[in-house]
PDB file of C-alpha atoms and ligand atoms in Angstrom:
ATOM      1  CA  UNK Q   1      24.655 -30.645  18.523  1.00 48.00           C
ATOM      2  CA  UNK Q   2      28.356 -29.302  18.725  1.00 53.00           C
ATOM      3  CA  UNK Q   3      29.335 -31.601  15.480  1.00 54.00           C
ATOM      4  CA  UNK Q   4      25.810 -30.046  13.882  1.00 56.00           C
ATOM      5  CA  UNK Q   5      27.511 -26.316  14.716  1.00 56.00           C
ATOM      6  CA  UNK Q   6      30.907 -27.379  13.886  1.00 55.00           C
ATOM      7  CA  UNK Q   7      29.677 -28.393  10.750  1.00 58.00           C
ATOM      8  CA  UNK Q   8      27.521 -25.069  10.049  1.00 56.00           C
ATOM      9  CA  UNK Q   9      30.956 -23.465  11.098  1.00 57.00           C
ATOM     10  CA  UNK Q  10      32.765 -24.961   8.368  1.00 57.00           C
ATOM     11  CA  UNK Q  11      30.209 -24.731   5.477  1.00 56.00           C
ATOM     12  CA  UNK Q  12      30.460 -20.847   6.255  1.00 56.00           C
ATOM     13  CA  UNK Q  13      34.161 -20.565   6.206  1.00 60.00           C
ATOM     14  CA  UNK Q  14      33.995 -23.186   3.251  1.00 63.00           C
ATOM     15  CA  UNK Q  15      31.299 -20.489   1.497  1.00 63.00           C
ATOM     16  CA  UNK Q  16      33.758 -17.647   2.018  1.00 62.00           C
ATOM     17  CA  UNK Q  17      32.227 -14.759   4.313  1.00 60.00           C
ATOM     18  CA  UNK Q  18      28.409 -15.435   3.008  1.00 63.00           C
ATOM     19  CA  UNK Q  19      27.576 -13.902   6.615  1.00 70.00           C
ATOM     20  CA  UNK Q  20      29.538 -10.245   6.238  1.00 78.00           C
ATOM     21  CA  UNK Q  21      27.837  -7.540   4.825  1.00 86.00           C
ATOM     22  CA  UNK Q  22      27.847  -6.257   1.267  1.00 88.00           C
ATOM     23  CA  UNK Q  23      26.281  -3.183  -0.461  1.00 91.00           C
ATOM     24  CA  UNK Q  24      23.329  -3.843  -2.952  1.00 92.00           C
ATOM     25  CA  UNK Q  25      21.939  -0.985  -5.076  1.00 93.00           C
ATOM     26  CA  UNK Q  26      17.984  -1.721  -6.122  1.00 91.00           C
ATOM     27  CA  UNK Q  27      16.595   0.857  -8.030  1.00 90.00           C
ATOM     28  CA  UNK Q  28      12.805   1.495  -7.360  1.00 81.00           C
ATOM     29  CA  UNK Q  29      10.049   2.490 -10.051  1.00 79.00           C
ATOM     30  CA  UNK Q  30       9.541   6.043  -9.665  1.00 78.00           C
ATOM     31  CA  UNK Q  31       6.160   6.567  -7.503  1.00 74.00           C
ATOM     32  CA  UNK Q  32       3.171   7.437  -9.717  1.00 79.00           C
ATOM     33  CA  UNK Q  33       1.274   9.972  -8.281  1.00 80.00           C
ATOM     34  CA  UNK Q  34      -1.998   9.302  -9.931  1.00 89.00           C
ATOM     35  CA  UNK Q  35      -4.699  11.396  -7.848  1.00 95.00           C
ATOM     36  CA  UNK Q  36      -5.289  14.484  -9.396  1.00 95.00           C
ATOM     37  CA  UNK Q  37      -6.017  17.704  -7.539  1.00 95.00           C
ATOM     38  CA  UNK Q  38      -9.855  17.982  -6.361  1.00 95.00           C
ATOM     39  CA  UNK Q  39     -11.396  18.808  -3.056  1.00 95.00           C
ATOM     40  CA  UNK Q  40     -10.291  15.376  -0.953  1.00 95.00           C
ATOM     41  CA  UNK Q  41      -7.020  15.201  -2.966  1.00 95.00           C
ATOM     42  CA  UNK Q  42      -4.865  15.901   0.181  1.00 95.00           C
ATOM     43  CA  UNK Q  43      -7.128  13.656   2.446  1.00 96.00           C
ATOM     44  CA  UNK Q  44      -6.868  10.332  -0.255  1.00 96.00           C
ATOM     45  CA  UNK Q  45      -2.324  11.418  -0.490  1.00 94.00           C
ATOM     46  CA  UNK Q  46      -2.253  11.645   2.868  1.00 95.00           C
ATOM     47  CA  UNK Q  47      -4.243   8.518   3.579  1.00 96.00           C
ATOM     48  CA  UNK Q  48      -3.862   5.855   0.646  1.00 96.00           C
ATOM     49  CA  UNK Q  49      -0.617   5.931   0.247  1.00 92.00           C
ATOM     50  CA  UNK Q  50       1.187   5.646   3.301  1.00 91.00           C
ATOM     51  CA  UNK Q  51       1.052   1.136   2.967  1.00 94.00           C
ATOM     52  CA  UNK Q  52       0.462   1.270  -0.724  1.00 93.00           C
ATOM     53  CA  UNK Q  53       0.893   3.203  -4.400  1.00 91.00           C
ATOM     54  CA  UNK Q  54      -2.017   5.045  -5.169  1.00 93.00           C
ATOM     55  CA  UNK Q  55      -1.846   2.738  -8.970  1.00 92.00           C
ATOM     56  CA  UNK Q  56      -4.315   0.169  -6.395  1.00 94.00           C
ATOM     57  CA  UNK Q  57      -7.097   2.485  -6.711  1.00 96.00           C
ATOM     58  CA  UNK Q  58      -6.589   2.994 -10.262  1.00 95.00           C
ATOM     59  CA  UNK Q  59      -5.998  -1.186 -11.041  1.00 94.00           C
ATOM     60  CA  UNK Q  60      -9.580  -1.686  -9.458  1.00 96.00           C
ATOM     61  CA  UNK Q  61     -12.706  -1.551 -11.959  1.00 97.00           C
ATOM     62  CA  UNK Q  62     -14.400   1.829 -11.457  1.00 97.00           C
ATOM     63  CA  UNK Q  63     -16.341   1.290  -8.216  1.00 98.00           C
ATOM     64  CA  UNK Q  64     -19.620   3.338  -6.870  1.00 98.00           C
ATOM     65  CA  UNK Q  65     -19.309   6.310  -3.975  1.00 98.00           C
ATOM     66  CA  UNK Q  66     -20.971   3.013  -1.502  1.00 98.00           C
ATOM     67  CA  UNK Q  67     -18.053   0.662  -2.868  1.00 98.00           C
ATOM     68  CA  UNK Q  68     -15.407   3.003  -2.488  1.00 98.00           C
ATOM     69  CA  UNK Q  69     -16.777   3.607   0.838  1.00 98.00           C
ATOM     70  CA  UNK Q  70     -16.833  -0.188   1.591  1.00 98.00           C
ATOM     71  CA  UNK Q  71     -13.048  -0.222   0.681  1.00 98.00           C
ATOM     72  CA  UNK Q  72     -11.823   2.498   2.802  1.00 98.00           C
ATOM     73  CA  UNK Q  73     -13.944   1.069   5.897  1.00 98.00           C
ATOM     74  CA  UNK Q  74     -12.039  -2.295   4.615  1.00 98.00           C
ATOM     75  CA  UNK Q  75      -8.831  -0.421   5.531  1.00 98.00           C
ATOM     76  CA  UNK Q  76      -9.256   0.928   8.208  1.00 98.00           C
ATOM     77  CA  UNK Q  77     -11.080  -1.931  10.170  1.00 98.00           C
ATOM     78  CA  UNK Q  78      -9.060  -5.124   8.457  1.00 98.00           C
ATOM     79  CA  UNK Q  79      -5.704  -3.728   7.221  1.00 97.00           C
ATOM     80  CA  UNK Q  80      -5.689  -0.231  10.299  1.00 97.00           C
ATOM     81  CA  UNK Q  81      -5.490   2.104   7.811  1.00 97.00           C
ATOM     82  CA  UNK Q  82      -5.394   5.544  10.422  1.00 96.00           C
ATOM     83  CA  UNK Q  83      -8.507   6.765   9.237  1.00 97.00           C
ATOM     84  CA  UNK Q  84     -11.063   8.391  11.506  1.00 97.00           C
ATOM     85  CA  UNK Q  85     -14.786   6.970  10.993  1.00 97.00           C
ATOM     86  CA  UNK Q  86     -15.424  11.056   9.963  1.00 97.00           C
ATOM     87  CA  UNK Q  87     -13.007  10.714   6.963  1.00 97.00           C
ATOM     88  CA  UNK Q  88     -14.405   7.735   5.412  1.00 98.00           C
ATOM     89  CA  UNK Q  89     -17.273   9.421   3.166  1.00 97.00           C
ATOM     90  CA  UNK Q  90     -15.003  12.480   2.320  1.00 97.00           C
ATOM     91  CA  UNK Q  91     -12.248  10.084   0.757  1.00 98.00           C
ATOM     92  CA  UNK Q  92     -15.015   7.819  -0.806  1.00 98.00           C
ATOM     93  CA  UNK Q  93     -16.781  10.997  -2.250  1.00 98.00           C
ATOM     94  CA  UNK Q  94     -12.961  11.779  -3.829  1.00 98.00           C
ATOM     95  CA  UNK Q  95     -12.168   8.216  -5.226  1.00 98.00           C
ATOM     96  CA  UNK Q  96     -15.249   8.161  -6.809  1.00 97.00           C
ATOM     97  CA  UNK Q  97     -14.674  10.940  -9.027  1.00 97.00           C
ATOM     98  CA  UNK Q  98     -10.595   9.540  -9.769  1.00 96.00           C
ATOM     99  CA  UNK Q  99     -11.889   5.847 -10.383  1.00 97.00           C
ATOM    100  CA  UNK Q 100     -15.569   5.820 -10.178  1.00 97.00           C
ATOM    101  CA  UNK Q 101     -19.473   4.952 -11.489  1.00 96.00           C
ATOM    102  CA  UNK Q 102     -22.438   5.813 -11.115  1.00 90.00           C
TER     103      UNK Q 102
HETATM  104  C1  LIG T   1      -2.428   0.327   6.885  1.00 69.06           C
HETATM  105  C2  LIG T   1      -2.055   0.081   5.514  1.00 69.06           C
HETATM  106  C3  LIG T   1      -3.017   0.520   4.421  1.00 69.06           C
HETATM  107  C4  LIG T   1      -3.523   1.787   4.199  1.00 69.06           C
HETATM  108  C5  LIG T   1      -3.224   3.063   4.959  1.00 69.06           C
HETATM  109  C6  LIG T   1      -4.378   1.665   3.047  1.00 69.06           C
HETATM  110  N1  LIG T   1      -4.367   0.392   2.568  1.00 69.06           N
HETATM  111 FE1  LIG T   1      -5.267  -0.275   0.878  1.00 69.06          FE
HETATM  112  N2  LIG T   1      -4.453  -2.113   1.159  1.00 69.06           N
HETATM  113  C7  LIG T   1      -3.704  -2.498   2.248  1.00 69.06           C
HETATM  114  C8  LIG T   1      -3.404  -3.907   2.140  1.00 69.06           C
HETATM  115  C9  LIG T   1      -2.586  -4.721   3.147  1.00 69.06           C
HETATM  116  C10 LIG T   1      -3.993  -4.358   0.948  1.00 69.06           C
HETATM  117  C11 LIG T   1      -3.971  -5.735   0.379  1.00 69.06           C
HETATM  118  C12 LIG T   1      -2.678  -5.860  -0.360  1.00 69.06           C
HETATM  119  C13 LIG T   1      -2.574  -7.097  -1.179  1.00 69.06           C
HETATM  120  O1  LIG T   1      -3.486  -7.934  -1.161  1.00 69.06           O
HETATM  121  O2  LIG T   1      -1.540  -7.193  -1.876  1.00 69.06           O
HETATM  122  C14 LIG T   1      -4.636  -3.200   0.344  1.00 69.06           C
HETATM  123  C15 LIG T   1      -5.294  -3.217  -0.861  1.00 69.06           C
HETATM  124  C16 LIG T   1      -6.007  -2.181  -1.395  1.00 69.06           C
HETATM  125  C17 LIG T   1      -6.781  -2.228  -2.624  1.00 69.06           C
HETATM  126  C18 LIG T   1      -6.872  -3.434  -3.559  1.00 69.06           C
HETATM  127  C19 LIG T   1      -8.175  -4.167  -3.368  1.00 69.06           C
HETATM  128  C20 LIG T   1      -8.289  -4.857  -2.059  1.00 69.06           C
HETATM  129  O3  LIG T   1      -9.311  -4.636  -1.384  1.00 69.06           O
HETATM  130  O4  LIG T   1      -7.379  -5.611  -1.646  1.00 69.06           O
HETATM  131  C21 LIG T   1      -7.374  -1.009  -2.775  1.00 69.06           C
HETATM  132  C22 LIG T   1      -8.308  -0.567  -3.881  1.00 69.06           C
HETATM  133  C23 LIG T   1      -6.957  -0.198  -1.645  1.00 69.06           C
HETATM  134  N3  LIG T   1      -6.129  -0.921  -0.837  1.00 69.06           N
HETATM  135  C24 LIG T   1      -7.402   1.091  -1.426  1.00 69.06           C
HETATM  136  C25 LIG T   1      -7.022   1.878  -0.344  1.00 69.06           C
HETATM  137  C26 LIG T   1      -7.561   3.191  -0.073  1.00 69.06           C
HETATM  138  C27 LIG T   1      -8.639   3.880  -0.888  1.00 69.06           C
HETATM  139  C28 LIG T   1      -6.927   3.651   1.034  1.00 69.06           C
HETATM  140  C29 LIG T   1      -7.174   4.952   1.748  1.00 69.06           C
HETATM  141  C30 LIG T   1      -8.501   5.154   2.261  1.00 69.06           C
HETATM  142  C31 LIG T   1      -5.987   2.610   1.456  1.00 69.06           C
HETATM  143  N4  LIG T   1      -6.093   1.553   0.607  1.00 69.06           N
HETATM  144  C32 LIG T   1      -5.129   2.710   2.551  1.00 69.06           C
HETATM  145  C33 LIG T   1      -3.274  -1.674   3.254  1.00 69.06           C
HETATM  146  C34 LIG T   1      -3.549  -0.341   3.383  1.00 69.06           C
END
């Protein structure tokens, strides 16, 4: 074990100073903000957004009011979106008229 960490010990000096930090710059695609304003706009920003862009909604085929529905109660119960139960039809009623069907 002490020749396994002597070794490690080496390899890093050998590697230069792999382990100190350095300063990347990344440069992030601007966010989209693809809702437009109608009543449930705030609701669907404040909600949809916070793990995700909003482009998922908008890479999905256009889904029904009950499907939309179905995918909001999908994040709340399986991913915890913070939803209350009472804001589930109000955001489906919105997506469906951003990204829906009849
Ligand atoms: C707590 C985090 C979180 C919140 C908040 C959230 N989502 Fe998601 N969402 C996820 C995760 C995790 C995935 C799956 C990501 C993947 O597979 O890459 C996902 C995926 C999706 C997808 C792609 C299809 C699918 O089912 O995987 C859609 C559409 C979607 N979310 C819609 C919504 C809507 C609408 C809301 C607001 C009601 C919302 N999300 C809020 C976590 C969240």
């Amino acid at each position: 074990m002490r020749t396994l960490a002597f070794a490690l010990a080496a390899a890093v000096l050998a590697a230069g100073t792999p382990l100190a930090a350095r300063t990347v710059s990344v440069t992030m695609p601007p966010e989209r903000q693809l809702f437009k304003d109608a009543p449930g706009a705030d609701l669907a920003r404040g909600k949809c957004q916070t793990c995700h862009s909003s482009d998922y909604i908008f890479t999905q085929p256009p889904m029904t009011k009950a499907q939309w529905l179905a995918e909001a109660s999908k994040m709340k119960n399986v991913y915890g979106a913070p939803l209350e139960e009472s804001q589930l039809e109000p955001i489906a009623a919105y997506l469906v008229t951003q990204n829906g069907k009849e």
